[in-house]
Amino acid sequence: MSAPAETVLVERYRSFLPVPNDADIVTLDEGDTPLVRLHTVSDPSRSIEVYAKCEGLNPTGSFKDRGMTVAVTMAASEGSHAIICASTGNTSASAAAYAARGGLSAFVVIPEGKIALGKLAQAMMHGARVIQIEGNFDTGMSIVKDMAETVPVTLVNSVNPYRLHGQKTAAFEIIDALGRAPDYHFLPVGNAGNISAYWMGYTEYRDAGVVSERPVMVGCQASGAAPFLRGHPVDEPETIATAIRIGCPQSWALANQAQEESRGWFRESSDEDILTAQKVLAEREGIFCEPASAVCIAGLIAELECRTIPSGATIVCTLTGHGLKDPDTAIAQSPQPVKVSPDPTAVRGVILEEIN
Ligand code: F0G
């Protein structure tokens, strides 16, 4: 049985999407993710309201599902039997799941040892052919582009225009929920597809007359993988936030256009600040996102500290992926569990020590 039409992302925003009416939609009921007010990051004294768009609540735990439903629907409807992508993890997990759903095969090219455990488990479990390379995402990207030209596979990285069309729906949902566009939108930037997709979404809603304003876009990068801050591609990108360990973003021009047209900027954060922001969200807001998502909270905290954001601003941050994707990084930075003998006295001792 298929999902009711109003819950299917492609049906809800059909008039904005290039999907033919007779296409069988490959869906896992993606989108419609929570927009949660962050009460410790917001600053009531300056009337600054901060919301998190929790994209980790999508079916495979990241924002990629919005793009993948459209890309795989179109691949299948155009007669393709196989899809391929390079990935730092989340695209491969999403591609594998949607390929399984649509009855296609998936090939995923990943940098060996540099993708988070949960993402690898997903790609393997959904039956994708996982191809590890001794090289980073950027090398993988050039290989899969070659494959898409030389073997019968459809490329589903965000250079596939259908991906951006799907991902732009997050901007629609934010406006639908707030009743207006936010003043600022902070989000992580890796391959730069998502910032381009959001800008497309905000622009299309503005052009359709749904809103009159668009937000200032602030693209957040990890210092070790910050080509937009350096002004050129980075050869050996390195960061704990492996999802955005990318030196040569494919959507460079579109991301620059989003930044320029919105009068926005790019901001970098150290790995240490990224992990601190991830912990702040988890401990004070109850939201567990992956390190790459936390880069936009790290960036926002820094901007709030230097008072670049005016009083009265409404800000949305996209938390792109769920924290469970990367359990190793979470466990390594948290206090380890205490081990006690299995009796009430020992457990009481631990509790009293903590609350006194
Ligand atoms: N956050 C997460 C959790 C991601 O997985 C990615 C990208 C980004 C942010 C950056 O988004 O590339 O559109 O600028 N992950 C891709 C992947 C590259 O292969 O999963 P972007």
Short mmCIF file of C-alpha atoms and ligand atoms in Angstrom, two decimals:
data_model
loop_
_atom_site.label_atom_id
_atom_site.label_comp_id
_atom_site.label_asym_id
_atom_site.label_seq_id
_atom_site.Cartn_x
_atom_site.Cartn_y
_atom_site.Cartn_z
CA MET A 1 0.00 0.00 0.00
CA SER A 2 1.39 3.44 -0.83
CA ALA A 3 1.39 6.49 1.46
CA PRO A 4 -1.52 8.98 1.23
CA ALA A 5 -0.81 11.67 -1.38
CA GLU A 6 -0.70 14.58 1.07
CA THR A 7 2.17 13.01 3.03
CA VAL A 8 4.34 12.45 -0.07
CA LEU A 9 6.83 15.28 -0.53
CA VAL A 10 6.65 15.20 -4.33
CA GLU A 11 2.83 15.40 -4.24
CA ARG A 12 2.78 18.28 -1.75
CA TYR A 13 5.07 20.46 -3.85
CA ARG A 14 4.31 18.96 -7.26
CA SER A 15 3.72 22.32 -8.98
CA PHE A 16 7.32 23.31 -8.13
CA LEU A 17 8.90 20.00 -9.19
CA PRO A 18 9.84 18.65 -12.64
CA VAL A 19 8.21 15.25 -12.04
CA PRO A 20 5.76 14.05 -14.72
CA ASN A 21 2.26 13.21 -13.48
CA ASP A 22 2.49 9.61 -14.64
CA ALA A 23 5.83 8.84 -12.92
CA ASP A 24 5.71 6.20 -10.16
CA ILE A 25 7.08 8.07 -7.17
CA VAL A 26 9.83 6.28 -5.25
CA THR A 27 9.21 7.50 -1.72
CA LEU A 28 9.90 6.61 1.89
CA ASP A 29 7.70 9.44 3.21
CA GLU A 30 10.56 11.93 3.46
CA GLY A 31 10.34 15.61 4.42
CA ASP A 32 7.94 17.37 6.79
CA THR A 33 10.72 17.43 9.37
CA PRO A 34 10.40 19.33 12.68
CA LEU A 35 11.35 22.99 13.01
CA VAL A 36 12.33 23.19 16.67
CA ARG A 37 12.97 26.42 18.61
CA LEU A 38 16.39 26.31 20.27
CA HIS A 39 15.77 27.85 23.66
CA THR A 40 19.37 28.07 24.84
CA VAL A 41 20.83 29.35 21.56
CA SER A 42 18.02 31.93 21.10
CA ASP A 43 18.64 35.23 22.87
CA PRO A 44 15.40 36.67 24.31
CA SER A 45 17.26 39.75 25.63
CA ARG A 46 17.85 40.77 21.98
CA SER A 47 14.67 39.14 20.60
CA ILE A 48 16.75 36.73 18.54
CA GLU A 49 14.85 33.55 17.75
CA VAL A 50 16.73 30.48 16.56
CA TYR A 51 15.09 27.40 15.03
CA ALA A 52 16.61 24.10 13.96
CA LYS A 53 15.29 22.32 10.89
CA CYS A 54 15.87 18.74 12.02
CA GLU A 55 16.69 16.94 8.80
CA GLY A 56 18.10 13.96 10.69
CA LEU A 57 14.45 12.93 11.10
CA ASN A 58 14.20 11.95 7.43
CA PRO A 59 13.86 8.21 6.62
CA THR A 60 17.59 7.51 6.28
CA GLY A 61 18.60 10.15 8.83
CA SER A 62 19.69 13.01 6.58
CA PHE A 63 18.46 15.73 4.21
CA LYS A 64 19.64 13.70 1.23
CA ASP A 65 16.30 11.85 1.12
CA ARG A 66 14.51 14.94 -0.21
CA GLY A 67 16.73 14.97 -3.27
CA MET A 68 16.89 11.20 -3.61
CA THR A 69 13.12 10.70 -3.90
CA VAL A 70 13.12 12.98 -6.94
CA ALA A 71 16.40 11.72 -8.46
CA VAL A 72 15.50 8.02 -8.14
CA THR A 73 11.90 8.60 -9.29
CA MET A 74 13.25 10.29 -12.41
CA ALA A 75 16.00 7.71 -12.99
CA ALA A 76 13.44 4.89 -12.84
CA SER A 77 10.90 6.73 -14.98
CA GLU A 78 13.58 7.40 -17.60
CA GLY A 79 14.30 3.68 -17.74
CA SER A 80 17.52 3.48 -15.71
CA HIS A 81 18.24 0.27 -13.80
CA ALA A 82 21.23 1.43 -11.76
CA ILE A 83 22.38 4.54 -9.91
CA ILE A 84 25.84 5.61 -8.76
CA CYS A 85 27.25 8.24 -6.42
CA ALA A 86 30.44 9.28 -4.67
CA SER A 87 29.81 10.00 -1.02
CA THR A 88 31.13 11.02 2.35
CA GLY A 89 28.39 8.72 3.69
CA ASN A 90 24.90 10.18 3.74
CA THR A 91 24.34 10.28 -0.01
CA SER A 92 25.39 6.64 -0.21
CA ALA A 93 23.00 5.65 2.59
CA SER A 94 20.12 7.51 0.94
CA ALA A 95 20.92 6.29 -2.59
CA ALA A 96 21.11 2.70 -1.32
CA ALA A 97 17.75 2.93 0.44
CA TYR A 98 15.87 4.62 -2.42
CA ALA A 99 17.41 2.22 -4.95
CA ALA A 100 16.17 -0.67 -2.82
CA ARG A 101 12.74 0.94 -2.63
CA GLY A 102 12.55 1.50 -6.38
CA GLY A 103 14.04 -1.85 -7.42
CA LEU A 104 17.24 -0.39 -8.89
CA SER A 105 20.85 -1.35 -8.16
CA ALA A 106 23.13 1.12 -6.42
CA PHE A 107 26.89 1.59 -6.64
CA VAL A 108 28.48 3.84 -4.05
CA VAL A 109 32.08 5.08 -4.06
CA ILE A 110 33.38 6.07 -0.64
CA PRO A 111 36.70 7.18 0.85
CA GLU A 112 38.12 4.22 2.74
CA GLY A 113 38.13 4.70 6.53
CA LYS A 114 36.63 8.18 6.33
CA ILE A 115 32.91 7.59 6.53
CA ALA A 116 30.97 7.31 9.77
CA LEU A 117 30.00 3.81 10.85
CA GLY A 118 26.20 4.24 10.72
CA LYS A 119 26.32 5.44 7.12
CA LEU A 120 28.47 2.50 6.02
CA ALA A 121 26.09 0.12 7.79
CA GLN A 122 23.14 1.66 5.93
CA ALA A 123 24.72 1.38 2.47
CA MET A 124 25.73 -2.24 3.15
CA MET A 125 22.40 -3.22 4.67
CA HIS A 126 20.34 -1.82 1.79
CA GLY A 127 22.35 -3.95 -0.61
CA ALA A 128 24.39 -1.32 -2.43
CA ARG A 129 27.67 -2.37 -4.02
CA VAL A 130 30.09 -0.46 -1.82
CA ILE A 131 33.32 0.51 -3.58
CA GLN A 132 36.01 1.91 -1.25
CA ILE A 133 38.83 3.97 -2.68
CA GLU A 134 42.11 5.09 -1.20
CA GLY A 135 41.27 8.68 -1.95
CA ASN A 136 38.90 11.37 -0.78
CA PHE A 137 35.41 12.41 -1.88
CA ASP A 138 36.73 14.72 -4.58
CA THR A 139 38.60 11.85 -6.27
CA GLY A 140 35.49 9.68 -5.94
CA MET A 141 33.43 12.42 -7.59
CA SER A 142 35.64 12.52 -10.67
CA ILE A 143 35.49 8.71 -10.94
CA VAL A 144 31.68 8.51 -10.76
CA LYS A 145 31.30 11.26 -13.35
CA ASP A 146 33.48 9.14 -15.64
CA MET A 147 31.31 6.06 -14.88
CA ALA A 148 28.09 7.91 -15.71
CA GLU A 149 29.54 8.65 -19.16
CA THR A 150 30.92 5.20 -19.87
CA VAL A 151 28.55 2.64 -18.29
CA PRO A 152 24.73 2.53 -18.02
CA VAL A 153 24.35 4.08 -14.56
CA THR A 154 22.59 7.30 -13.53
CA LEU A 155 24.62 9.71 -11.41
CA VAL A 156 22.67 10.80 -8.30
CA ASN A 157 25.14 13.21 -6.71
CA SER A 158 23.84 16.76 -6.44
CA VAL A 159 25.21 17.58 -9.91
CA ASN A 160 22.06 15.70 -10.94
CA PRO A 161 19.63 18.65 -11.15
CA TYR A 162 16.70 16.61 -9.79
CA ARG A 163 18.52 16.34 -6.44
CA LEU A 164 18.50 20.12 -5.92
CA HIS A 165 14.83 20.32 -6.89
CA GLY A 166 14.00 17.81 -4.17
CA GLN A 167 16.20 19.50 -1.58
CA LYS A 168 14.72 22.95 -2.19
CA THR A 169 11.47 21.70 -0.58
CA ALA A 170 13.07 22.24 2.85
CA ALA A 171 12.97 26.00 2.19
CA PHE A 172 9.25 25.70 1.29
CA GLU A 173 8.55 23.85 4.54
CA ILE A 174 10.38 26.47 6.61
CA ILE A 175 8.32 29.27 5.08
CA ASP A 176 5.12 27.22 5.43
CA ALA A 177 5.91 26.68 9.15
CA LEU A 178 7.05 30.23 10.03
CA GLY A 179 4.53 32.00 7.80
CA ARG A 180 7.48 34.03 6.45
CA ALA A 181 11.10 33.57 5.39
CA PRO A 182 13.69 33.65 8.19
CA ASP A 183 16.01 36.66 8.26
CA TYR A 184 19.12 34.44 8.29
CA HIS A 185 19.70 30.85 7.26
CA PHE A 186 22.81 29.05 8.54
CA LEU A 187 23.76 25.70 7.05
CA PRO A 188 26.78 23.43 6.57
CA VAL A 189 28.51 23.56 3.19
CA GLY A 190 30.43 20.61 1.75
CA ASN A 191 29.79 19.85 -1.90
CA ALA A 192 27.60 23.01 -1.87
CA GLY A 193 24.46 21.42 -3.29
CA ASN A 194 22.25 22.11 -0.30
CA ILE A 195 22.93 25.85 0.00
CA SER A 196 22.19 26.11 -3.73
CA ALA A 197 18.96 24.12 -3.32
CA TYR A 198 17.74 26.27 -0.41
CA TRP A 199 18.41 29.42 -2.36
CA MET A 200 16.45 28.02 -5.30
CA GLY A 201 13.56 27.18 -2.96
CA TYR A 202 13.50 30.57 -1.26
CA THR A 203 13.68 32.28 -4.65
CA GLU A 204 10.87 30.21 -6.18
CA TYR A 205 8.53 30.92 -3.25
CA ARG A 206 9.39 34.62 -3.52
CA ASP A 207 8.75 34.57 -7.28
CA ALA A 208 5.44 32.76 -6.75
CA GLY A 209 4.41 35.55 -4.37
CA VAL A 210 4.25 33.34 -1.28
CA VAL A 211 6.72 35.67 0.49
CA SER A 212 8.36 38.95 -0.42
CA GLU A 213 11.72 38.44 1.32
CA ARG A 214 14.52 35.89 1.18
CA PRO A 215 16.98 35.17 4.01
CA VAL A 216 20.65 36.08 4.22
CA MET A 217 22.49 32.80 3.61
CA VAL A 218 25.45 31.93 5.84
CA GLY A 219 27.45 28.91 4.61
CA CYS A 220 29.40 27.16 7.35
CA GLN A 221 32.54 25.11 6.76
CA ALA A 222 35.10 23.25 8.86
CA SER A 223 38.44 25.10 8.93
CA GLY A 224 40.33 22.10 7.50
CA ALA A 225 37.92 21.83 4.57
CA ALA A 226 36.98 25.42 3.81
CA PRO A 227 37.49 26.13 0.09
CA PHE A 228 34.92 28.97 0.14
CA LEU A 229 36.90 30.74 2.88
CA ARG A 230 40.22 30.19 1.05
CA GLY A 231 38.74 31.28 -2.29
CA HIS A 232 40.00 28.16 -4.09
CA PRO A 233 39.76 24.35 -3.90
CA VAL A 234 41.64 22.67 -1.03
CA ASP A 235 43.82 19.66 -1.98
CA GLU A 236 43.86 17.69 1.27
CA PRO A 237 40.65 18.50 3.17
CA GLU A 238 40.63 17.24 6.76
CA THR A 239 38.04 17.51 9.52
CA ILE A 240 36.38 15.41 12.20
CA ALA A 241 33.11 16.28 10.42
CA THR A 242 33.72 13.66 7.72
CA ALA A 243 30.43 14.44 5.91
CA ILE A 244 31.88 17.80 4.80
CA ARG A 245 35.47 16.63 4.25
CA ILE A 246 35.39 18.07 0.73
CA GLY A 247 37.95 20.30 -0.98
CA CYS A 248 36.47 20.80 -4.43
CA PRO A 249 32.73 21.54 -4.22
CA GLN A 250 30.77 20.69 -7.38
CA SER A 251 28.19 23.47 -6.93
CA TRP A 252 30.78 26.21 -6.41
CA ALA A 253 29.17 28.75 -8.77
CA LEU A 254 25.62 28.23 -7.47
CA ALA A 255 26.75 28.54 -3.85
CA ASN A 256 28.62 31.75 -4.62
CA GLN A 257 25.50 33.08 -6.32
CA ALA A 258 23.43 32.27 -3.20
CA GLN A 259 25.95 34.05 -1.00
CA GLU A 260 26.18 37.12 -3.26
CA GLU A 261 22.48 37.53 -4.04
CA SER A 262 21.50 37.08 -0.38
CA ARG A 263 24.30 39.39 0.83
CA GLY A 264 25.45 36.50 2.95
CA TRP A 265 28.86 35.13 3.79
CA PHE A 266 30.85 31.99 4.61
CA ARG A 267 32.13 31.25 8.08
CA GLU A 268 34.59 28.61 9.26
CA SER A 269 34.82 26.77 12.59
CA SER A 270 37.56 24.62 14.10
CA ASP A 271 36.91 20.94 14.80
CA GLU A 272 37.02 21.77 18.51
CA ASP A 273 34.25 24.37 18.16
CA ILE A 274 32.21 21.99 16.01
CA LEU A 275 32.33 19.28 18.69
CA THR A 276 31.51 21.82 21.42
CA ALA A 277 28.44 22.97 19.45
CA GLN A 278 27.38 19.35 18.89
CA LYS A 279 27.58 18.77 22.64
CA VAL A 280 25.70 21.99 23.47
CA LEU A 281 22.81 20.90 21.26
CA ALA A 282 22.78 17.39 22.71
CA GLU A 283 23.08 18.38 26.38
CA ARG A 284 21.05 21.58 26.49
CA GLU A 285 18.51 21.20 23.71
CA GLY A 286 18.04 17.41 23.59
CA ILE A 287 18.97 17.29 19.90
CA PHE A 288 21.61 14.84 18.68
CA CYS A 289 23.02 15.84 15.29
CA GLU A 290 26.16 14.69 13.55
CA PRO A 291 29.35 16.82 13.64
CA ALA A 292 28.88 18.19 10.10
CA SER A 293 25.47 19.53 11.10
CA ALA A 294 26.87 21.16 14.24
CA VAL A 295 29.19 23.32 12.14
CA CYS A 296 26.29 25.71 11.53
CA ILE A 297 25.57 25.99 15.26
CA ALA A 298 29.27 26.64 15.89
CA GLY A 299 29.15 29.34 13.21
CA LEU A 300 26.00 30.90 14.62
CA ILE A 301 27.33 30.94 18.20
CA ALA A 302 30.43 32.78 16.94
CA GLU A 303 28.33 35.29 14.98
CA LEU A 304 26.11 35.93 18.00
CA GLU A 305 29.19 36.52 20.14
CA CYS A 306 30.57 39.14 17.75
CA ARG A 307 27.12 40.71 17.38
CA THR A 308 26.94 40.57 13.57
CA ILE A 309 23.29 39.51 13.81
CA PRO A 310 20.91 42.40 14.60
CA SER A 311 18.33 42.30 17.40
CA GLY A 312 14.94 40.94 16.41
CA ALA A 313 16.33 38.45 13.87
CA THR A 314 14.70 35.10 13.16
CA ILE A 315 17.31 32.50 12.28
CA VAL A 316 17.01 28.96 10.94
CA CYS A 317 19.85 26.44 11.14
CA THR A 318 19.68 23.23 9.13
CA LEU A 319 20.75 20.21 11.13
CA THR A 320 21.54 18.04 8.14
CA GLY A 321 22.09 14.60 9.68
CA HIS A 322 21.27 12.56 12.78
CA GLY A 323 23.88 12.06 15.49
CA LEU A 324 23.41 8.29 15.43
CA LYS A 325 25.15 8.27 12.07
CA ASP A 326 28.49 8.71 13.81
CA PRO A 327 28.49 6.89 17.16
CA ASP A 328 32.30 6.68 17.31
CA THR A 329 32.81 10.45 17.45
CA ALA A 330 30.01 10.82 20.00
CA ILE A 331 31.38 8.15 22.33
CA ALA A 332 34.96 9.41 22.04
CA GLN A 333 34.01 12.92 23.23
CA SER A 334 31.62 11.96 26.06
CA PRO A 335 32.40 10.93 29.66
CA GLN A 336 32.69 7.15 29.71
CA PRO A 337 30.10 5.12 31.64
CA VAL A 338 31.10 4.26 35.24
CA LYS A 339 31.35 0.58 36.02
CA VAL A 340 30.12 -0.57 39.44
CA SER A 341 29.23 -3.85 41.11
CA PRO A 342 25.61 -4.96 40.54
CA ASP A 343 24.07 -3.79 43.83
CA PRO A 344 21.92 -0.85 44.99
CA THR A 345 24.56 0.55 47.32
CA ALA A 346 27.06 1.01 44.54
CA VAL A 347 24.50 2.61 42.21
CA ARG A 348 23.23 4.88 45.06
CA GLY A 349 26.82 5.95 45.66
CA VAL A 350 27.20 7.13 42.07
CA ILE A 351 23.89 9.04 42.15
CA LEU A 352 24.60 10.76 45.48
CA GLU A 353 28.08 11.77 44.34
CA GLU A 354 26.51 13.40 41.26
CA ILE A 355 23.60 15.25 42.91
CA ASN A 356 25.43 16.49 46.02
N1 F0G B 1 25.79 17.84 6.31
C1 F0G B 1 25.79 16.51 6.13
C2 F0G B 1 25.38 15.64 7.27
C3 F0G B 1 26.18 15.97 4.88
O1 F0G B 1 26.18 14.65 4.74
C4 F0G B 1 26.59 16.83 3.85
C5 F0G B 1 27.04 16.31 2.56
C6 F0G B 1 26.55 18.20 4.09
C7 F0G B 1 26.15 18.67 5.33
C8 F0G B 1 26.93 19.20 3.08
O2 F0G B 1 25.95 19.34 2.09
O3 F0G B 1 27.34 18.77 0.14
O4 F0G B 1 25.10 19.82 -0.14
O5 F0G B 1 27.03 21.13 0.77
N2 F0G B 1 27.22 15.09 2.31
C9 F0G B 1 27.51 14.52 0.99
C10 F0G B 1 27.50 13.01 1.05
C11 F0G B 1 28.68 15.10 0.34
O6 F0G B 1 28.18 12.37 0.26
O7 F0G B 1 26.79 12.46 1.89
P1 F0G B 1 26.38 19.80 0.62
#
